[in-house]
Coordinates of C-alpha atoms in Angstrom, one line a residue:
Chain A
M1 CA 0.6 -0.1 -0.1
T2 CA 0.9 3.8 0.2
N3 CA 4.4 4.5 2.0
A4 CA 2.7 7.0 2.6
V5 CA 1.0 5.4 4.9
N6 CA 3.3 2.6 5.8
A7 CA 6.0 5.6 7.1
S8 CA 3.7 6.8 9.3
Q9 CA 2.7 3.6 11.4
S10 CA 6.5 4.1 13.0
T11 CA 5.6 7.5 13.9
S12 CA 2.1 7.0 16.1
G13 CA 2.8 5.4 19.2
S14 CA -0.6 7.2 20.7
V15 CA -2.9 4.4 18.9
S16 CA -2.7 0.5 19.3
P17 CA -5.5 -1.8 17.9
R18 CA -7.4 -4.0 20.2
A19 CA -7.5 -7.3 21.1
D20 CA -10.7 -9.7 20.3
P21 CA -12.9 -10.2 21.7
A22 CA -16.1 -12.6 21.1
G23 CA -19.4 -11.7 19.3
P24 CA -20.0 -9.6 17.1
V25 CA -18.7 -5.5 17.0
A26 CA -22.1 -4.5 16.1
E27 CA -25.7 -6.0 16.7
V28 CA -29.3 -4.4 14.8
E29 CA -32.2 -6.4 15.6
D30 CA -35.9 -5.1 14.3
L31 CA -34.0 -2.1 13.6
T32 CA -37.4 0.2 12.5
V33 CA -37.2 4.3 11.8
D34 CA -40.3 6.2 11.1
F35 CA -40.9 9.5 10.0
R36 CA -43.8 11.5 10.2
L37 CA -44.6 13.2 8.0
R38 CA -46.2 17.3 7.5
G39 CA -50.0 17.0 7.4
G40 CA -52.1 20.1 5.9
I41 CA -53.1 22.7 8.7
L42 CA -56.0 20.3 10.3
G43 CA -55.5 15.9 11.3
R44 CA -51.5 15.1 11.4
G45 CA -49.7 13.9 8.7
G46 CA -49.2 10.1 8.2
T47 CA -45.6 8.1 8.6
L48 CA -42.8 7.2 6.7
R49 CA -41.7 4.1 7.4
A50 CA -38.2 4.6 6.0
V51 CA -36.8 1.2 7.7
R52 CA -38.8 -1.7 8.5
G53 CA -37.3 -4.4 10.8
V54 CA -33.3 -4.4 9.4
S55 CA -31.7 -6.9 11.2
L56 CA -28.1 -6.8 11.0
E57 CA -24.7 -8.4 12.1
I58 CA -21.1 -7.1 12.0
G59 CA -18.3 -9.1 13.0
E60 CA -14.3 -7.6 14.3
R61 CA -12.7 -6.3 11.3
E62 CA -15.8 -7.2 8.6
T63 CA -17.1 -4.2 6.3
L64 CA -20.4 -5.3 5.6
G65 CA -21.4 -3.5 2.4
L66 CA -25.1 -1.6 2.7
V67 CA -26.3 -1.4 -0.8
G68 CA -29.5 -0.3 -2.8
E69 CA -31.4 2.3 -4.9
S70 CA -31.7 5.3 -3.6
G71 CA -34.5 6.3 -0.8
S72 CA -34.2 2.0 0.0
G73 CA -33.6 3.4 3.5
K74 CA -29.7 2.6 3.8
S75 CA -28.4 6.0 4.6
T76 CA -31.5 6.0 7.0
T77 CA -30.2 2.2 9.1
G78 CA -26.4 3.7 9.4
R79 CA -27.2 7.3 11.1
A80 CA -30.1 5.6 13.4
M81 CA -27.3 3.0 14.2
L82 CA -25.2 5.7 15.2
R83 CA -28.4 7.2 16.8
L84 CA -28.7 10.5 14.5
V85 CA -31.6 9.7 14.2
E86 CA -33.0 8.7 16.3
P87 CA -34.5 4.5 15.5
T88 CA -38.4 4.2 16.4
A89 CA -38.4 0.4 17.7
G90 CA -35.3 -2.2 17.6
S91 CA -32.1 -2.7 19.0
V92 CA -28.6 -1.5 18.5
R93 CA -25.9 -3.2 20.3
L94 CA -22.6 -2.1 20.2
D95 CA -19.9 -4.5 22.0
G96 CA -22.9 -6.1 23.2
E97 CA -24.2 -2.7 24.4
E98 CA -27.1 -1.5 24.5
I99 CA -27.3 1.9 22.0
T100 CA -30.9 2.3 21.9
A101 CA -31.9 3.3 25.8
L102 CA -28.7 4.9 26.3
G103 CA -29.3 8.7 28.5
R104 CA -27.8 11.8 26.7
G105 CA -24.4 11.1 29.1
D106 CA -24.0 7.6 27.9
L107 CA -24.3 8.1 24.2
R108 CA -22.0 11.0 24.4
L109 CA -19.8 8.1 26.0
A110 CA -21.0 6.1 22.9
R111 CA -19.8 8.1 20.4
R112 CA -16.4 7.4 20.9
R113 CA -16.6 3.8 19.9
M114 CA -18.9 5.0 16.2
Q115 CA -17.7 7.0 14.1
M116 CA -18.9 8.2 10.4
V117 CA -17.4 9.6 7.6
F118 CA -19.9 11.4 5.3
Q119 CA -20.5 11.1 1.8
D120 CA -20.1 15.2 0.7
P121 CA -16.0 15.7 1.5
Y122 CA -17.4 20.0 0.8
S123 CA -19.9 20.2 3.1
S124 CA -18.7 17.8 6.3
L125 CA -16.0 20.1 7.3
D126 CA -16.3 23.4 9.0
P127 CA -15.5 25.8 6.4
A128 CA -14.5 28.9 9.1
M129 CA -12.0 26.4 10.8
V130 CA -9.1 25.0 10.2
V131 CA -9.0 21.6 8.9
G132 CA -6.4 20.6 12.1
E133 CA -9.7 22.6 14.3
S134 CA -11.9 19.8 12.6
I135 CA -9.9 16.5 13.2
G136 CA -9.0 17.4 16.9
E137 CA -11.9 18.0 17.8
P138 CA -13.1 14.7 19.0
L139 CA -10.1 15.1 21.3
D140 CA -11.9 18.4 22.2
V141 CA -15.1 17.0 23.4
H142 CA -14.0 13.3 24.5
E143 CA -10.3 13.8 26.1
S144 CA -8.3 16.7 28.3
L145 CA -5.0 17.1 26.4
S146 CA -3.0 19.9 26.3
R147 CA -2.3 22.0 23.8
S148 CA 1.3 20.6 22.4
E149 CA -0.1 16.3 23.4
R150 CA -2.8 17.6 21.1
S151 CA -1.2 18.9 17.8
T152 CA 0.9 15.6 18.1
R153 CA -2.2 14.3 18.0
V154 CA -4.0 15.8 15.1
G155 CA -0.1 15.5 12.8
D156 CA -0.3 11.3 13.8
L157 CA -3.8 11.7 12.3
L158 CA -2.6 13.7 9.0
E159 CA -0.1 11.3 8.5
H160 CA -2.5 7.8 9.4
V161 CA -4.6 9.4 6.0
G162 CA -1.2 10.1 4.1
L163 CA -1.7 13.5 4.7
S164 CA 1.0 16.1 5.6
A165 CA 1.3 17.4 9.4
T166 CA 2.2 20.9 8.0
Y167 CA -2.3 20.7 6.8
A168 CA -3.2 21.3 9.8
Q169 CA -3.7 25.0 9.2
R170 CA -5.1 25.3 6.3
Y171 CA -8.5 25.9 5.3
P172 CA -10.9 23.4 3.7
Y173 CA -11.4 25.1 0.7
E174 CA -7.4 24.2 0.0
F175 CA -7.7 20.9 -0.2
S176 CA -9.3 18.5 -3.3
G177 CA -12.4 16.3 -2.4
G178 CA -10.4 13.1 -2.3
Q179 CA -7.6 15.1 0.9
R180 CA -11.3 16.4 2.6
Q181 CA -12.4 12.7 2.5
R182 CA -9.3 11.6 4.0
L183 CA -9.1 14.5 6.5
A184 CA -13.4 13.3 7.5
I185 CA -11.3 9.8 8.3
A186 CA -8.5 11.4 10.2
R187 CA -11.2 13.4 12.6
A188 CA -13.2 9.6 12.2
I189 CA -10.5 7.6 13.1
A190 CA -8.6 10.1 16.0
L191 CA -11.4 8.0 19.0
N192 CA -9.9 5.0 17.5
P193 CA -13.5 3.9 17.6
R194 CA -14.9 0.0 17.2
L195 CA -17.3 0.8 14.1
L196 CA -17.1 3.3 11.1
V197 CA -20.0 4.2 9.5
C198 CA -19.1 4.8 5.9
D199 CA -22.4 6.5 4.4
E200 CA -21.5 6.8 0.5
A201 CA -17.7 8.0 1.5
V202 CA -16.7 7.6 -2.3
S203 CA -19.5 8.1 -4.2
A204 CA -19.0 12.0 -4.4
L205 CA -15.3 11.2 -5.6
D206 CA -13.9 10.4 -9.0
V207 CA -12.4 6.5 -9.9
S208 CA -9.2 7.2 -9.4
T209 CA -9.5 9.1 -6.1
Q210 CA -12.5 6.2 -4.6
N211 CA -9.4 3.6 -5.2
Q212 CA -7.5 5.6 -2.9
I213 CA -10.0 6.0 -0.3
L214 CA -10.8 1.9 -0.3
N215 CA -7.3 1.1 0.0
L216 CA -6.7 3.8 2.5
L217 CA -9.8 2.1 4.6
E218 CA -8.6 -1.1 4.2
D219 CA -4.8 0.5 5.7
L220 CA -7.0 1.5 8.5
Q221 CA -9.3 -0.9 8.9
A222 CA -6.3 -3.8 8.8
E223 CA -3.7 -1.7 11.4
F224 CA -6.8 -1.0 13.8
G225 CA -9.0 -3.7 13.6
L226 CA -12.0 -1.3 12.6
S227 CA -15.8 -2.8 11.6
Y228 CA -17.1 -0.7 8.6
L229 CA -21.4 -0.4 7.4
F230 CA -20.4 0.4 4.1
I231 CA -23.3 2.2 2.7
A232 CA -23.0 2.6 -1.6
H233 CA -25.1 2.5 -4.4
D234 CA -22.3 1.5 -6.9
L235 CA -21.7 -2.0 -6.6
A236 CA -18.1 -2.1 -7.8
V237 CA -17.5 -0.3 -5.4
V238 CA -19.1 -2.7 -2.9
R239 CA -17.7 -5.7 -4.3
H240 CA -14.1 -4.0 -3.6
I241 CA -14.2 -3.2 0.1
A242 CA -17.0 -6.0 1.5
H243 CA -16.5 -8.9 2.9
R244 CA -20.0 -9.9 3.0
V245 CA -23.1 -7.6 1.6
A246 CA -26.7 -6.7 2.5
V247 CA -29.4 -5.5 -0.1
M248 CA -31.5 -3.1 1.2
Y249 CA -35.5 -2.6 -0.8
L250 CA -38.3 -0.1 0.1
G251 CA -36.3 -0.7 3.7
E252 CA -36.3 -3.8 4.6
I253 CA -33.0 -6.4 3.8
V254 CA -33.9 -9.0 1.1
E255 CA -31.0 -10.3 1.1
T256 CA -27.6 -10.8 2.4
A257 CA -24.6 -13.0 1.3
P258 CA -20.8 -13.2 1.6
T259 CA -19.6 -10.3 -0.8
D260 CA -18.2 -13.7 -3.6
R261 CA -21.5 -15.3 -3.6
L262 CA -23.8 -12.3 -3.6
F263 CA -21.7 -11.4 -6.8
D264 CA -21.8 -14.9 -8.5
R265 CA -25.2 -16.5 -7.8
P266 CA -27.9 -13.4 -6.6
A267 CA -30.7 -15.5 -4.5
H268 CA -33.2 -12.9 -4.5
P269 CA -34.9 -11.2 -8.1
Y270 CA -33.8 -7.8 -7.1
T271 CA -30.2 -8.7 -6.1
E272 CA -29.9 -10.1 -9.7
A273 CA -31.5 -6.7 -11.7
L274 CA -29.0 -4.7 -9.5
L275 CA -26.6 -6.7 -10.4
S276 CA -27.5 -6.7 -14.4
A277 CA -27.4 -2.9 -14.5
V278 CA -23.8 -3.0 -13.7
P279 CA -21.9 -2.7 -17.1
V280 CA -19.4 -5.1 -17.8
P281 CA -16.3 -3.7 -19.2
N282 CA -15.9 -6.0 -21.8
P283 CA -18.7 -4.4 -24.7
R284 CA -18.8 -8.3 -26.8
R285 CA -19.9 -9.0 -23.2
Q286 CA -21.8 -6.0 -22.8
R287 CA -24.2 -6.9 -25.4
E288 CA -25.0 -9.7 -25.1
R289 CA -25.7 -10.9 -21.6
E290 CA -29.3 -10.5 -20.6
R291 CA -30.1 -7.4 -18.9
I292 CA -33.1 -7.3 -16.1
V293 CA -35.1 -4.0 -16.5
L294 CA -37.1 -3.3 -13.7
R295 CA -40.8 -1.6 -14.5
G296 CA -42.1 0.9 -12.8
E297 CA -41.2 2.9 -9.9
V298 CA -39.6 2.4 -6.6
P299 CA -43.2 2.4 -5.0
D300 CA -44.0 5.6 -2.2
A301 CA -42.4 4.3 1.3
A302 CA -45.0 6.0 3.0
N303 CA -47.4 3.6 0.9
P304 CA -45.8 0.2 0.2
P305 CA -46.7 -2.4 -1.6
S306 CA -48.7 -5.8 0.3
G307 CA -47.0 -8.6 0.7
C308 CA -43.6 -8.5 -0.1
A309 CA -42.9 -5.0 -1.3
F310 CA -41.1 -6.0 -4.4
H311 CA -43.7 -7.6 -5.8
T312 CA -45.1 -4.6 -8.0
R313 CA -41.8 -5.0 -10.1
C314 CA -40.0 -8.3 -9.6
P315 CA -40.5 -10.1 -13.0
H316 CA -40.5 -13.8 -11.1
V317 CA -44.2 -12.4 -9.1
M318 CA -46.9 -15.2 -7.9
D319 CA -49.6 -14.8 -6.4
V320 CA -48.5 -15.7 -3.1
C321 CA -46.6 -12.4 -3.3
K322 CA -49.0 -10.4 -3.4
V323 CA -50.6 -11.3 -0.3
E324 CA -47.5 -12.8 2.0
A325 CA -44.4 -11.1 3.4
P326 CA -41.9 -13.9 2.8
P327 CA -39.6 -14.8 5.8
V328 CA -36.0 -14.7 5.8
V329 CA -34.5 -18.3 4.5
T330 CA -31.1 -20.0 4.2
A331 CA -30.2 -18.8 0.9
P332 CA -28.2 -21.8 -1.0
G333 CA -24.2 -20.4 -1.2
G334 CA -24.5 -18.7 2.0
G335 CA -26.2 -16.0 3.7
T336 CA -30.0 -15.3 3.9
V337 CA -32.8 -14.3 1.2
R338 CA -36.3 -12.9 1.7
C339 CA -38.0 -14.6 -1.5
H340 CA -40.8 -16.7 -2.4
L341 CA -39.1 -18.4 -4.7
H342 CA -36.8 -19.6 -2.0
T343 CA -39.5 -21.2 0.0
Chain B
M1 CA -4.8 1.2 -9.2
T2 CA -0.5 1.8 -9.9
A3 CA 2.0 2.9 -7.3
T4 CA 2.4 5.7 -8.8
A5 CA -1.1 7.4 -8.4
L6 CA -0.4 5.8 -4.9
D7 CA 2.1 6.9 -3.5
R8 CA 1.6 10.4 -3.9
R9 CA 1.0 12.0 -0.8
E10 CA -1.1 14.7 -2.8
A11 CA 0.6 18.2 -2.9
L12 CA -1.6 21.2 -2.1
A13 CA -2.2 23.8 -4.5
P14 CA 0.3 26.6 -4.3
P15 CA -0.5 28.4 -0.6
E16 CA -3.3 30.8 -1.7
P17 CA -4.2 33.7 0.6
S18 CA -5.9 33.4 4.2
A19 CA -9.5 33.4 4.1
R20 CA -8.8 36.7 5.9
A21 CA -6.0 38.4 2.9
R22 CA -8.6 37.2 0.7
F23 CA -11.2 39.4 3.2
V24 CA -8.9 42.7 3.4
R25 CA -8.0 42.0 -0.6
R26 CA -11.6 42.4 -1.8
F27 CA -12.8 45.1 0.7
R28 CA -9.5 47.7 -0.1
R29 CA -11.0 46.9 -3.8
Q30 CA -14.4 49.0 -2.7
K31 CA -12.8 52.5 -2.2
L32 CA -16.0 54.0 -1.5
A33 CA -16.0 51.1 1.7
L34 CA -12.9 52.0 2.0
A35 CA -13.5 56.5 2.9
A36 CA -16.7 55.0 5.0
L37 CA -14.4 53.1 6.9
V38 CA -11.0 56.1 7.2
Y39 CA -14.2 58.9 7.9
L40 CA -15.5 56.5 10.9
V41 CA -12.1 55.7 12.2
L42 CA -11.8 59.5 12.2
V43 CA -15.6 60.1 13.5
V44 CA -14.2 58.2 16.3
L45 CA -10.4 59.5 16.8
A46 CA -12.5 63.3 17.3
A47 CA -14.6 62.1 19.3
A48 CA -12.6 59.9 22.2
L49 CA -10.1 62.9 21.6
A50 CA -12.4 65.6 22.1
P51 CA -10.4 67.3 25.0
L52 CA -7.7 67.5 23.6
L53 CA -8.9 68.9 20.4
A54 CA -11.7 70.8 21.9
T55 CA -11.2 74.2 21.3
H56 CA -13.0 75.8 24.2
D57 CA -15.4 74.2 27.2
P58 CA -18.5 72.7 25.6
L59 CA -20.4 74.0 28.9
A60 CA -18.9 77.4 29.1
Q61 CA -21.2 80.7 28.2
N62 CA -20.3 83.6 27.1
L63 CA -23.7 85.8 26.9
G64 CA -21.2 88.6 24.8
S65 CA -20.5 86.4 21.8
V66 CA -24.0 84.8 20.7
L67 CA -24.7 83.1 17.8
Q68 CA -21.5 84.4 16.1
Q69 CA -20.7 83.4 12.7
P70 CA -18.0 80.5 11.6
G71 CA -14.6 81.8 12.0
G72 CA -12.2 83.9 14.6
G73 CA -12.0 82.2 17.5
H74 CA -14.4 79.8 16.7
I75 CA -14.5 77.7 14.5
L76 CA -17.8 76.7 13.6
G77 CA -19.3 79.8 15.5
T78 CA -21.4 79.8 18.8
D79 CA -24.6 79.6 19.8
D80 CA -27.6 81.1 21.1
L81 CA -26.0 80.7 24.7
G82 CA -22.3 81.9 23.4
R83 CA -21.0 78.3 23.4
D84 CA -18.1 76.7 21.2
V85 CA -20.2 74.6 18.4
F86 CA -17.1 73.4 17.4
S87 CA -16.2 72.1 20.7
R88 CA -19.6 70.8 21.3
A89 CA -20.1 69.4 18.4
L90 CA -17.4 67.1 19.5
Y91 CA -18.2 66.2 22.6
A92 CA -21.8 65.7 21.8
G93 CA -20.1 63.3 19.1
R94 CA -19.3 61.2 21.9
V95 CA -22.8 60.5 23.5
S96 CA -24.0 60.8 19.6
L97 CA -21.9 57.5 19.1
V98 CA -21.7 55.8 22.9
A99 CA -25.8 56.1 22.4
A100 CA -25.9 53.9 19.0
A101 CA -22.8 51.6 19.7
Q102 CA -25.4 51.0 23.3
A103 CA -28.3 50.4 21.2
V104 CA -26.8 48.1 18.6
G105 CA -25.4 46.1 21.6
V106 CA -28.4 45.3 22.9
A107 CA -30.0 44.4 20.0
V108 CA -26.8 41.9 18.9
V109 CA -27.6 40.4 22.4
L110 CA -31.3 40.2 23.2
G111 CA -31.2 38.8 19.0
V112 CA -28.2 37.0 18.2
I113 CA -29.2 34.7 21.7
P114 CA -32.9 34.1 20.6
G115 CA -32.1 33.9 16.7
L116 CA -29.6 30.5 17.1
I117 CA -31.8 29.3 19.9
A118 CA -34.4 29.6 17.2
G119 CA -33.2 28.9 14.3
Y120 CA -31.2 25.0 15.9
A121 CA -34.0 24.4 18.1
G122 CA -36.6 24.5 15.5
R123 CA -40.4 23.7 16.0
K124 CA -42.2 24.3 19.5
V125 CA -39.1 26.1 20.7
D126 CA -38.8 28.4 17.2
A127 CA -42.4 29.4 16.9
V128 CA -42.6 31.0 20.3
I129 CA -39.6 32.9 19.7
M130 CA -40.4 33.9 16.9
R131 CA -44.6 35.0 16.5
L132 CA -42.8 36.6 20.2
T133 CA -40.6 38.4 17.2
D134 CA -42.9 39.4 14.9
A135 CA -45.1 41.1 17.8
L136 CA -42.8 43.4 19.0
M137 CA -42.1 44.2 14.7
S138 CA -45.1 44.9 14.6
F139 CA -44.3 48.3 17.1
P140 CA -44.1 51.2 15.1
P141 CA -40.0 51.9 16.3
L142 CA -40.1 55.2 17.2
I143 CA -43.6 55.8 18.9
L144 CA -42.7 52.6 21.2
A145 CA -39.3 54.6 22.3
I146 CA -41.7 57.5 23.1
A147 CA -43.9 55.7 25.1
F148 CA -41.3 53.2 26.8
V149 CA -39.2 57.1 28.0
G150 CA -42.0 58.3 28.1
V151 CA -42.5 55.3 31.5
L152 CA -38.8 55.5 32.1
G153 CA -38.0 58.8 32.3
P154 CA -35.9 60.6 30.0
S155 CA -32.4 59.7 29.4
L156 CA -30.1 58.4 26.8
T157 CA -29.8 55.6 27.9
N158 CA -33.0 54.7 28.6
A159 CA -34.1 55.6 25.2
M160 CA -30.6 53.5 23.5
F161 CA -32.1 50.4 25.6
V162 CA -35.4 50.9 24.2
I163 CA -33.8 51.5 20.8
G164 CA -31.7 48.1 21.1
V165 CA -35.0 46.0 21.8
I166 CA -36.8 47.7 18.9
F167 CA -34.3 46.7 16.6
A168 CA -33.6 43.3 18.1
P169 CA -35.9 41.5 15.8
R170 CA -33.9 42.3 12.8
F171 CA -31.2 40.1 14.6
V172 CA -33.3 37.9 15.9
R173 CA -34.8 36.1 12.2
L174 CA -31.6 37.3 10.6
V175 CA -29.6 34.7 12.7
R176 CA -32.4 32.2 12.7
G177 CA -32.3 32.5 9.0
T178 CA -28.6 32.3 9.0
V179 CA -28.6 29.0 11.4
L180 CA -31.7 27.4 9.5
S181 CA -29.4 26.7 7.0
I182 CA -26.3 26.4 8.3
R183 CA -28.2 23.6 11.1
E184 CA -28.9 21.7 7.9
E185 CA -24.9 21.5 6.8
T186 CA -22.5 18.5 7.2
F187 CA -20.4 19.5 9.5
V188 CA -22.7 20.3 11.9
E189 CA -23.9 16.5 12.0
A190 CA -20.4 15.6 11.1
S191 CA -19.8 17.4 15.0
R192 CA -22.9 15.7 16.7
S193 CA -21.8 11.8 15.5
I194 CA -18.7 12.5 17.0
G195 CA -20.5 13.3 20.8
T196 CA -19.6 17.0 20.3
P197 CA -22.6 19.4 23.1
T198 CA -25.0 21.1 21.7
P199 CA -23.5 24.1 23.2
R200 CA -20.1 23.9 21.8
V201 CA -21.8 23.2 18.3
I202 CA -23.5 26.4 18.5
L203 CA -21.0 28.6 19.5
R204 CA -18.0 26.5 17.3
H205 CA -19.7 25.8 14.1
V206 CA -23.1 27.6 13.7
L207 CA -22.6 31.2 15.5
P208 CA -19.1 31.1 12.7
N209 CA -20.5 30.2 10.2
A210 CA -23.7 33.2 10.9
L211 CA -21.0 35.8 11.1
S212 CA -21.1 37.2 8.3
P213 CA -24.4 38.5 7.7
L214 CA -24.4 39.9 11.2
I215 CA -21.4 41.9 11.3
V216 CA -23.4 43.7 8.1
Q217 CA -26.2 43.8 9.5
I218 CA -24.8 45.5 13.3
S219 CA -23.2 48.0 10.6
L220 CA -26.5 48.8 9.2
T221 CA -28.3 48.7 12.6
A222 CA -25.3 51.5 13.9
A223 CA -26.8 53.9 11.0
M224 CA -30.7 53.2 12.5
A225 CA -30.1 53.7 16.1
M226 CA -27.7 57.2 15.6
L227 CA -30.8 58.4 13.6
A228 CA -32.9 57.3 16.0
E229 CA -31.2 59.1 18.8
A230 CA -31.2 62.1 16.7
S231 CA -35.0 61.7 16.5
L232 CA -34.9 60.9 20.4
S233 CA -32.8 64.0 21.5
F234 CA -34.4 66.1 19.0
L235 CA -38.0 65.4 21.0
G236 CA -36.4 65.6 24.3
L237 CA -36.5 62.6 24.9
G238 CA -33.0 61.4 24.8
V239 CA -29.6 63.6 25.9
Q240 CA -30.8 66.3 28.4
P241 CA -28.8 70.0 28.9
P242 CA -26.6 70.5 29.3
D243 CA -24.9 67.8 28.0
A244 CA -25.5 67.1 23.7
S245 CA -25.4 65.2 21.3
W246 CA -25.7 65.5 17.8
G247 CA -29.0 65.5 17.4
S248 CA -30.1 67.9 20.7
M249 CA -28.1 70.5 18.7
I250 CA -30.3 71.0 16.3
E251 CA -33.8 71.3 18.3
R252 CA -31.5 73.8 20.0
G253 CA -30.4 75.4 16.8
F254 CA -33.6 75.0 14.8
R255 CA -35.3 77.6 16.3
Y256 CA -32.8 80.0 15.0
T257 CA -32.7 78.4 11.1
A258 CA -33.1 81.7 10.0
T259 CA -30.3 83.4 11.6
A260 CA -28.2 81.0 12.7
P261 CA -27.9 78.2 9.8
W262 CA -24.8 77.0 11.4
L263 CA -26.5 75.9 14.6
T264 CA -28.3 73.1 12.6
V265 CA -25.5 72.9 9.4
F266 CA -23.2 71.4 11.0
P267 CA -24.9 68.4 13.5
G268 CA -26.9 67.6 10.7
L269 CA -23.7 67.2 8.1
L270 CA -22.2 64.8 10.8
I271 CA -25.2 62.6 11.2
A272 CA -26.2 62.3 7.6
L273 CA -22.4 61.6 6.7
T274 CA -22.0 58.9 9.8
V275 CA -25.2 57.5 9.3
L276 CA -24.4 57.2 4.9
A277 CA -20.7 55.7 6.5
F278 CA -22.6 53.4 7.7
N279 CA -24.0 52.3 5.5
I280 CA -21.7 52.6 3.3
L281 CA -19.7 50.0 5.2
G282 CA -21.8 47.4 5.9
D283 CA -23.2 46.8 1.8
G284 CA -18.8 47.2 1.2
L285 CA -18.3 44.7 4.2
R286 CA -21.3 42.3 2.6
D287 CA -19.6 42.8 -1.3
S288 CA -16.4 41.1 0.1
L289 CA -17.8 39.2 3.3
G290 CA -18.4 36.1 0.9
R291 CA -18.8 32.6 2.5
E292 CA -16.3 30.3 0.5
I293 CA -17.1 26.4 0.8
R294 CA -16.9 25.3 -2.6
R295 CA -13.3 26.1 -4.2
G296 CA -10.7 23.8 -4.5
S297 CA -10.9 20.9 -6.2

């Protein structure tokens, strides 16, 4: 990997990998998030259920990819896990500790262990502050360091993400998109968290920069034993970085699988359709392969279809799909799937 | 991915000027605003150094030489009690400037804090604060000031406090509006996700990013406060004799407009120029204090 990161490993003494505990780092069970819709002058608006009973697990040093089209609830799932939006129901555990039940003060402490990298590197850093201030903010909030300790830590962090420690006094507008995302990652790992939620962390970057950031994330994972929830809509990116993938449709997880199985033998018709939409970098194969084009639009989340949420667009739709929601079953080849074709 | 693409520890573009340096450069280009600033600095200096610059005791009456024309022993002539107009204008400038500063100070404190809270908290808190603000805004400013001063007793401090209260809603609205948009910025959510306490988020992230429009508004409000002070003093509800502000000097000289126009013209000119300068300065600041987020790349 990058010389920069390797070189900087020797300079950091402040952060060390953790011992392996047993069990998953993050466990989510039946997570549900409702948004209240604005009503008219009279009467209250309805509710929009953005996330419907999502369950997932992320192990130590594991990257779980979370994919789905816009509006499928993948970002909301990530944000609800960190309680940046309040979950309506369900349970989120981080190293066995129930996050949804924490009071204000405890939640603030728990934030040390779960951090987020946001999509837009242009708005995730405060333009009125030098970047050293932004990166050092987690340290200011959670640790009381002397001035010199603080600036040493900030310098270490900058070097860990492949930037020069001297950049601490620069303003965000002086950096490129990729550099800003490095800065955002530096801020997120400042407290040596257990879980990092990357919400479309590379979507706003161009392809060559994407690769650099993905490699940086992999290096940091190996070094600090991080677990990632990697939210993305770009399947190629997810294939590159994720160990397992969960596919969301209309607020539900329809399939989870080890990455290879998901891409080689998708079990859910929706996953199949998603994969067939990814262009193949070979013109002849691209022309010859069969494409599954979904009909229609994503249904209104405020008014979801009965039975299986996907039945309105599914090419294999059967009568049972319209009335009965499919149960979660083990998929052939590993993982789980939620489809009547497999029951 | 090639090694060269990876290894590059990306170099920054040639050092760009800091935000402050850029502001200074852009502000300098605005000759008029620069002139206004220079004028205001001179006025403030003149007021501050009044004891050194005054040629006469501003309160000393000389009934032997009343209503003298400008020139001679008195640069700007004398008033109906034989007091030196130039010296009085210097001291009156202190009163007028301090009064304006006081009103602006009250307006900022009473405006910015509720504005930050309303904008950041949203929902019910926002609704309550904004309805109160609307109610306050529905009063005609001068009439309200006169009523208050009538109750509290005529004094400049009372008058300016009331003026400050009356101007506060403009700050509430301005700050709330700015905060509403800043609150949605990712860097605010990023700070929350770190576990930053809300007051710290507001002070460290929201307020600094709301500062530019605030500075402009302060400048414009200073102009309005100065006019309000002049109006109230002209009506005898502000500064009390024998002290003078520019407004009360006009009031006193008003009766001699035909015979001794310099009694009204000079303080009037000072008010007009100072108000104009604050306005021009405000406009100039607005044009050079743009926020820059989407630069680079």
